[in-house]
Structures are given as structure tokens and as C-alpha cells.
Coordinates of C-alpha atoms in Angstrom, one line a residue:
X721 CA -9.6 17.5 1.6
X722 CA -9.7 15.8 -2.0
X723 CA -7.4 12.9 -0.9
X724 CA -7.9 10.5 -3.9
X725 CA -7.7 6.3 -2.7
X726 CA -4.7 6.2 -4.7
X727 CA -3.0 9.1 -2.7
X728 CA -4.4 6.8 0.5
X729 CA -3.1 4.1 -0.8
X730 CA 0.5 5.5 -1.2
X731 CA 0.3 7.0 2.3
X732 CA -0.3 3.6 3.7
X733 CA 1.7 1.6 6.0
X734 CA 1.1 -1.5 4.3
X735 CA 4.0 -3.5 2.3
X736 CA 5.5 -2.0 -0.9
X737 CA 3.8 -5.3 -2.4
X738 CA 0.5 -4.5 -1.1
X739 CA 0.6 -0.7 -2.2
X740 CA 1.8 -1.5 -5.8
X741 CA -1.2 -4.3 -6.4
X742 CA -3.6 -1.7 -4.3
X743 CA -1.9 1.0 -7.0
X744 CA -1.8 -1.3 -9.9
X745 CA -5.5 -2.4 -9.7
X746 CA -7.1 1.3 -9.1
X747 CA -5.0 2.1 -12.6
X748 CA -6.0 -0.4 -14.2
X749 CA -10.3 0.2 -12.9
X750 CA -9.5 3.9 -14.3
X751 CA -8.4 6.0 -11.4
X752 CA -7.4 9.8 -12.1
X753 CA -3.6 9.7 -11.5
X754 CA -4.1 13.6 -11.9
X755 CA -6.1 14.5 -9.3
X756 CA -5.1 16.7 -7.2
X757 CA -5.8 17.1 -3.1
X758 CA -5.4 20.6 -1.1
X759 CA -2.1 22.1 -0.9
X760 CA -1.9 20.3 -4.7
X761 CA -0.6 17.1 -3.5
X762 CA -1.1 14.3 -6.3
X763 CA -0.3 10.4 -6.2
X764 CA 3.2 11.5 -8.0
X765 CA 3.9 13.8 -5.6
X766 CA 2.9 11.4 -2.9
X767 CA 5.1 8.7 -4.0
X768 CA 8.0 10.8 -4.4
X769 CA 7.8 12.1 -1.1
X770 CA 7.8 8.5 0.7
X771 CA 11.0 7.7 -2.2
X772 CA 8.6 4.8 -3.4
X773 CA 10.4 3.8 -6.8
X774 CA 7.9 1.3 -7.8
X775 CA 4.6 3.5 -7.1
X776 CA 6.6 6.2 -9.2
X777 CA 7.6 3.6 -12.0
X778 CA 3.9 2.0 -12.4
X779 CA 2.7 5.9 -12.5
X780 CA 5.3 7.5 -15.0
X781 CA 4.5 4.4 -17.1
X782 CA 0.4 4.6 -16.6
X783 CA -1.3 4.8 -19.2
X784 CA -3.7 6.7 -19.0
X785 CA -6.9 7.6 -20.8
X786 CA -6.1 10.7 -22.9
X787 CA -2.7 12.1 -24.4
X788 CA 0.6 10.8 -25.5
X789 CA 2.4 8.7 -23.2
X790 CA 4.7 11.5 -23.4
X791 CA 2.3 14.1 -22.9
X792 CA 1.1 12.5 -19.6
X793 CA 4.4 12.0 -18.3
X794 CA 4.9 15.9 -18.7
X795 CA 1.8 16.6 -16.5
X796 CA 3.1 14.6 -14.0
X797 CA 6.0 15.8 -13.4
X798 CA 4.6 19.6 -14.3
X799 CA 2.9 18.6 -10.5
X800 CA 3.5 21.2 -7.6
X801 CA 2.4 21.1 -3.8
X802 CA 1.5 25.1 -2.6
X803 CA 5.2 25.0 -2.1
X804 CA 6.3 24.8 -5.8
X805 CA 7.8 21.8 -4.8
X806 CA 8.0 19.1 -7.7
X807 CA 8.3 15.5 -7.7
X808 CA 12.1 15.7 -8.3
X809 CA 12.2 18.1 -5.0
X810 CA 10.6 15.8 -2.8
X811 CA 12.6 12.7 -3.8
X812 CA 15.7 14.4 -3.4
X813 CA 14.6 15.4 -0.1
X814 CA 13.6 12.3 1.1
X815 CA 16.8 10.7 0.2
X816 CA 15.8 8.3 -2.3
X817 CA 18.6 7.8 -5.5
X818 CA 16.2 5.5 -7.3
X819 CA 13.5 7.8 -6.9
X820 CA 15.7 10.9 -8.2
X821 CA 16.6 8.6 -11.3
X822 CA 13.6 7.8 -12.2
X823 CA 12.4 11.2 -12.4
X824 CA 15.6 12.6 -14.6
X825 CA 15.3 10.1 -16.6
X826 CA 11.6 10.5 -17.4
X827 CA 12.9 14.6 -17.8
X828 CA 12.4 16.3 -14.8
X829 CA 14.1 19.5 -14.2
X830 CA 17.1 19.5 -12.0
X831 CA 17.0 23.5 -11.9
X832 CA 13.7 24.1 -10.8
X833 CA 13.3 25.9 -8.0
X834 CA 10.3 25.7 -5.3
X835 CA 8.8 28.9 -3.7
X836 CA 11.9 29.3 -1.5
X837 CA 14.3 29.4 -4.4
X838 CA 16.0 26.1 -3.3
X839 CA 16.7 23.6 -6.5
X840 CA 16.8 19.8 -5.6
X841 CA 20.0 19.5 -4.7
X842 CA 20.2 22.0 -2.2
X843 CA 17.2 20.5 -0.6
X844 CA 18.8 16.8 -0.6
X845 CA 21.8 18.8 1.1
X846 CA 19.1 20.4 3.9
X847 CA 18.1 17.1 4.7
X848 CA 21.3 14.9 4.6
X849 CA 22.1 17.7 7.2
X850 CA 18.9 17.2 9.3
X851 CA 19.7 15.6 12.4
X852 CA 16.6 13.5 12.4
X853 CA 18.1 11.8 9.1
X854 CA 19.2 8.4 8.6
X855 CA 23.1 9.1 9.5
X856 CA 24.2 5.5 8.3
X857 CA 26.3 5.3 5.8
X858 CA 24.4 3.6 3.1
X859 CA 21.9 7.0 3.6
X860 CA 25.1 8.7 3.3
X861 CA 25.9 6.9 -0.4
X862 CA 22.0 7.5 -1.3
X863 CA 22.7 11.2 -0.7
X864 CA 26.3 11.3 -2.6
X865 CA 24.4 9.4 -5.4
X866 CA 21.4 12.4 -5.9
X867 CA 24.1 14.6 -5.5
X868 CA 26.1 13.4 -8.4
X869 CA 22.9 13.2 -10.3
X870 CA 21.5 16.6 -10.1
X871 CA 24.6 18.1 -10.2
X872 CA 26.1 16.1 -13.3
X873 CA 22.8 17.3 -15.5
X874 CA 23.7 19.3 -18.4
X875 CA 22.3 23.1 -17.9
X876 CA 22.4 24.9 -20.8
X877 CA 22.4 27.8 -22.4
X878 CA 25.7 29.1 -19.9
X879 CA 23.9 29.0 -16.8
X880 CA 25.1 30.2 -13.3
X881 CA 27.4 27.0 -11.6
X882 CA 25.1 24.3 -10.1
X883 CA 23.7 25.5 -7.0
X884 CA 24.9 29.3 -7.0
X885 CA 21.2 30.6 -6.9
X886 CA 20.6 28.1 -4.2
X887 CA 23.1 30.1 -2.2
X888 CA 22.4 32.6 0.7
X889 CA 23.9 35.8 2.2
X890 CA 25.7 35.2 5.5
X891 CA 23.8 37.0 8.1
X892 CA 25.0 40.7 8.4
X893 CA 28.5 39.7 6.6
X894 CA 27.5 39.7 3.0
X895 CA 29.4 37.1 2.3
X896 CA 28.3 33.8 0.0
X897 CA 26.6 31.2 2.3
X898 CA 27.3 27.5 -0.3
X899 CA 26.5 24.6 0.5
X900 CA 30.3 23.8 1.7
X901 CA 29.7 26.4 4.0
X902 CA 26.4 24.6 5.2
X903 CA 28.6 21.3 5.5
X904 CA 31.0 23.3 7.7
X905 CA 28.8 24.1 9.9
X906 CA 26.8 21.3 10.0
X907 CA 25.2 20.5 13.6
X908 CA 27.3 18.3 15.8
X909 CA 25.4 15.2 15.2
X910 CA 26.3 14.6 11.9
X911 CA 28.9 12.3 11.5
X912 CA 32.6 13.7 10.6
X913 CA 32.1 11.3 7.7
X914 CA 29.0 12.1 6.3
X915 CA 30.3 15.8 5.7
X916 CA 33.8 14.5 4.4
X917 CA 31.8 12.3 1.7
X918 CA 29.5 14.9 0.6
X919 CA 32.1 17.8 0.7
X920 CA 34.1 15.4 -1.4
X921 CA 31.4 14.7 -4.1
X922 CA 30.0 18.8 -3.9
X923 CA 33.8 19.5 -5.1
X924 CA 34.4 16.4 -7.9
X925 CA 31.1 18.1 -9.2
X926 CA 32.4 21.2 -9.7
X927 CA 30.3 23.3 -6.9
X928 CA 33.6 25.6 -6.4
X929 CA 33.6 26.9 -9.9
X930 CA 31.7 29.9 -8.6
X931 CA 33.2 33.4 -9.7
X932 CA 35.4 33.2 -6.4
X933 CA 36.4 29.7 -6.0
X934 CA 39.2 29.7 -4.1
X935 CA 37.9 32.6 -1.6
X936 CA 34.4 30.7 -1.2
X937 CA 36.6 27.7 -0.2
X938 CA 38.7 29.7 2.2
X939 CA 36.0 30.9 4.2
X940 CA 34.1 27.2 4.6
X941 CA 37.2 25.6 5.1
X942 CA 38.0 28.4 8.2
X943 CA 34.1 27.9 9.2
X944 CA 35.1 23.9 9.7
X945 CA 38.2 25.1 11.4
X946 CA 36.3 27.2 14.2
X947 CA 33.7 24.1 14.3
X948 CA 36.3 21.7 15.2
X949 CA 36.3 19.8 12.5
X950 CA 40.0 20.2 11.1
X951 CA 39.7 17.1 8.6
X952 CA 37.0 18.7 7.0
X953 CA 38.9 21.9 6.5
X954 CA 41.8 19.9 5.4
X955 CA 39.5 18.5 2.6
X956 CA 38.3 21.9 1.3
X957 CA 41.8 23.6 1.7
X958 CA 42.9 20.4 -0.6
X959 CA 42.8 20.2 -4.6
X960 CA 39.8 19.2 -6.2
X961 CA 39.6 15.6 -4.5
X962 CA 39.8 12.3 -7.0
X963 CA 37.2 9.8 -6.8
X964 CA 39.5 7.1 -4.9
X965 CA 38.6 10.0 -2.0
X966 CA 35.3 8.8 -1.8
X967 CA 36.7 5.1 -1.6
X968 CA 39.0 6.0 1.2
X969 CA 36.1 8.0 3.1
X970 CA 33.6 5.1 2.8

């Protein structure tokens, strides 16, 4: 179905050193780094899926065969699967911080939506919430760390608060559905802790400026209430928390 041996190469289960000399020398002998398989998977949006920081360094910094470094850096991160999601989407989905800076810093767009409407941080939320995650804590950090990230990015012109047009209607109720709702009600395999440390950096980065703040956190901190999870609700009921929260939570 197109698949390039570069993307094969990424997909590998071989060692991160054996992928980046595998990578490194089919650069070097010329190989398209553009190409594109079905469903428009490429070798940037390969790597970013599996989080692999070096095989997304030694791309973003390939040099290619036509173009401004800059103008091939574009390209590749102007990549989209049928889903619309970019690079930038599938690292934050996967969890990987390095992967996530990398890609802002090369000038991905933190407000891009994919074919669902979700931006990348609501997609690192969906999967920090996925019950066949990594629930250790360092995944935990990784996930506060995109969060941060994303969030922190400058959006202007005015733009709607990060994450609003992530946000969906509660079935029937027509109320907001955030992503402190979504913590709320997490399932009941994530860890108490995981949901304190990510409510905790959602609110230092400003997700409750929404029009109705304080309403927004009234119904999310009653939503943790009904799930049993009264610390949580105690959290959101509190005032913006400081950062020595996240110390304490850790």
C-alpha cells in the first residue's frame, strides 16, 4: 500500500540505534522523506506516532534535495493521515513530551484540528485517560509536560480559550462537556493521582477562563463528587492551584 523502507524502518521493532543508522543511511542514499503511503501516512507521521524523538530530529533536520531547509520543514509538518491528523496530533497522542517539542519548536500548529475537531491537546487528554495507557507516573509527568506545552502557545489574533472548540455538548443536557469534566469522569482505572496532576496543570494553564468559569467548574467538580472521587472535586472547587500543587501531587 505505498509503504516506503523508511516508513518500514520506523515501524520496526529493532533498537532506536538500529532504526536511526537504518534511517540515517536511506537519507543520506536519497530516500523520499515525502512520500506518502495509503491513508497518507509518511515517515514524519510515522515517527511521531511511535514518539521516536531521534527519527523526528534526523527528519526535521534532513536535508533534502530541493527547497529551503525551511521550506521542507513546512511540508513535513503540512503532513496529514485520512484523519487530518498531523505530526503534532500523533505525538501528543502517543504521550511523547520530547516528540511534542520538537515539533513546536520546528512550528507546528498547536490549534490544528483533525477531522474530528479535536486540537492536540485534547487528544493527549483522550489518551492519558485511556485505560490501556501507561498509568505510571513518569507517563503521568510526560502528559502534564505536552499539556503545558500546547496550552502555553501564544494564539493570536483573540482566539477562543485553549481547548474550548475541543469541547462537547453533554448528551441531552446541553451543557459544556471540558476536559475537567472528562477528568471527572474518568474510568475507574485511572489513578486518583493522575487526574489530580492533570486537573492541576489544565487549571495553572488557564483552561477555566471560558465565558462561564466558575459554573464550568461547578458542574466537573459535582461530576467528581457523584464519581467518588471527593479530592478531585476539592481541587476544582479550590482557587486556581500554585505550582508547589503539582510538587505535592507528585
Amino acid at each position: 500500500a505505498g509503504w516506503t523502507p523508511m516508513m518500514l524502518c520506523l515501524l520496526s521493532s529493532a533498537s532506536t540505534t538500529q532504526r536511526f543508522a537504518c534511517l540515517r543511511l536511506l537519507l543520506e542514499a536519497g530516500a523520499d522523506g515525502f512520500a506518502s503511503a495509503a491513508g497518507g501516512w509518511t515517515a514524519c507521521l510515522v515517527a511521531a506516532n511511535r514518539g521516536d524523538q531521534i527519527a523526528l530530529a534526523s527528519l526535521l533536520r534532513w536535508s533534502g534535495t530541493s527547497g529551503s531547509s525551511e521550506e521542507r520543514v513546512v511540508r513535513l509538518l503540512a503532513a496529514r493521515t485520512e484523519g487530518l491528523d498531523a505530526p503534532l496530533h500523533l505525538a501528543a497522542h502517543a504521550g511523547s513530551e520530547p516528540c511534542v517539542r520538537l515539533l513546536l519548536a520546528a512550528g507546528a500548529d498547536a490549534k490544528a484540528r483533525n477531522a474530528q475537531g479535536l486540537d492536540a491537546a485534547a487528544l493527549a487528554i483522550s489518551a492519558a485517560l485511556a485505560e490501556t495507557s501507561d498509568l505510571s507516573d513518569a507517563a503521568t509527568a510526560a502528559f502534564e509536560g505536552i499539556l503545558t506545552r500546547l496550552l502555553a502557545t501564544d494564539a493570536s489574533p483573540p482566539a477562543p480559550p485553549p481547548m474550548t472548540m475541543a469541547m462537547t455538548m453533554e448528551a441531552g443536557g446541553g451543557l459544556p462537556f471540558s476536559p475537567l469534566h472528562q477528568l471527572a469522569a474518568a474510568p475507574r482505572g485511572i489513578p486518583l493521582r493522575r487526574l489530580m496532576c492533570l486537573a492541576a496543570t489544565l487549571r495553572r494553564c488557564g483552561l477555566d477562563d471560558h465565558p462561564h468559569p466558575a459554573h464550568a467548574l461547578e458542574l466537573a467538580s459535582a461530576v467528581a463528587d457523584r464519581c467518588g472521587r471527593a479530592p478531585l472535586a476539592s481541587l476544582l472547587r479550590a482557587d486556581r492551584p500554585p505550582a508547589a500543587c503539582l510538587v505535592c501531587l507528585r
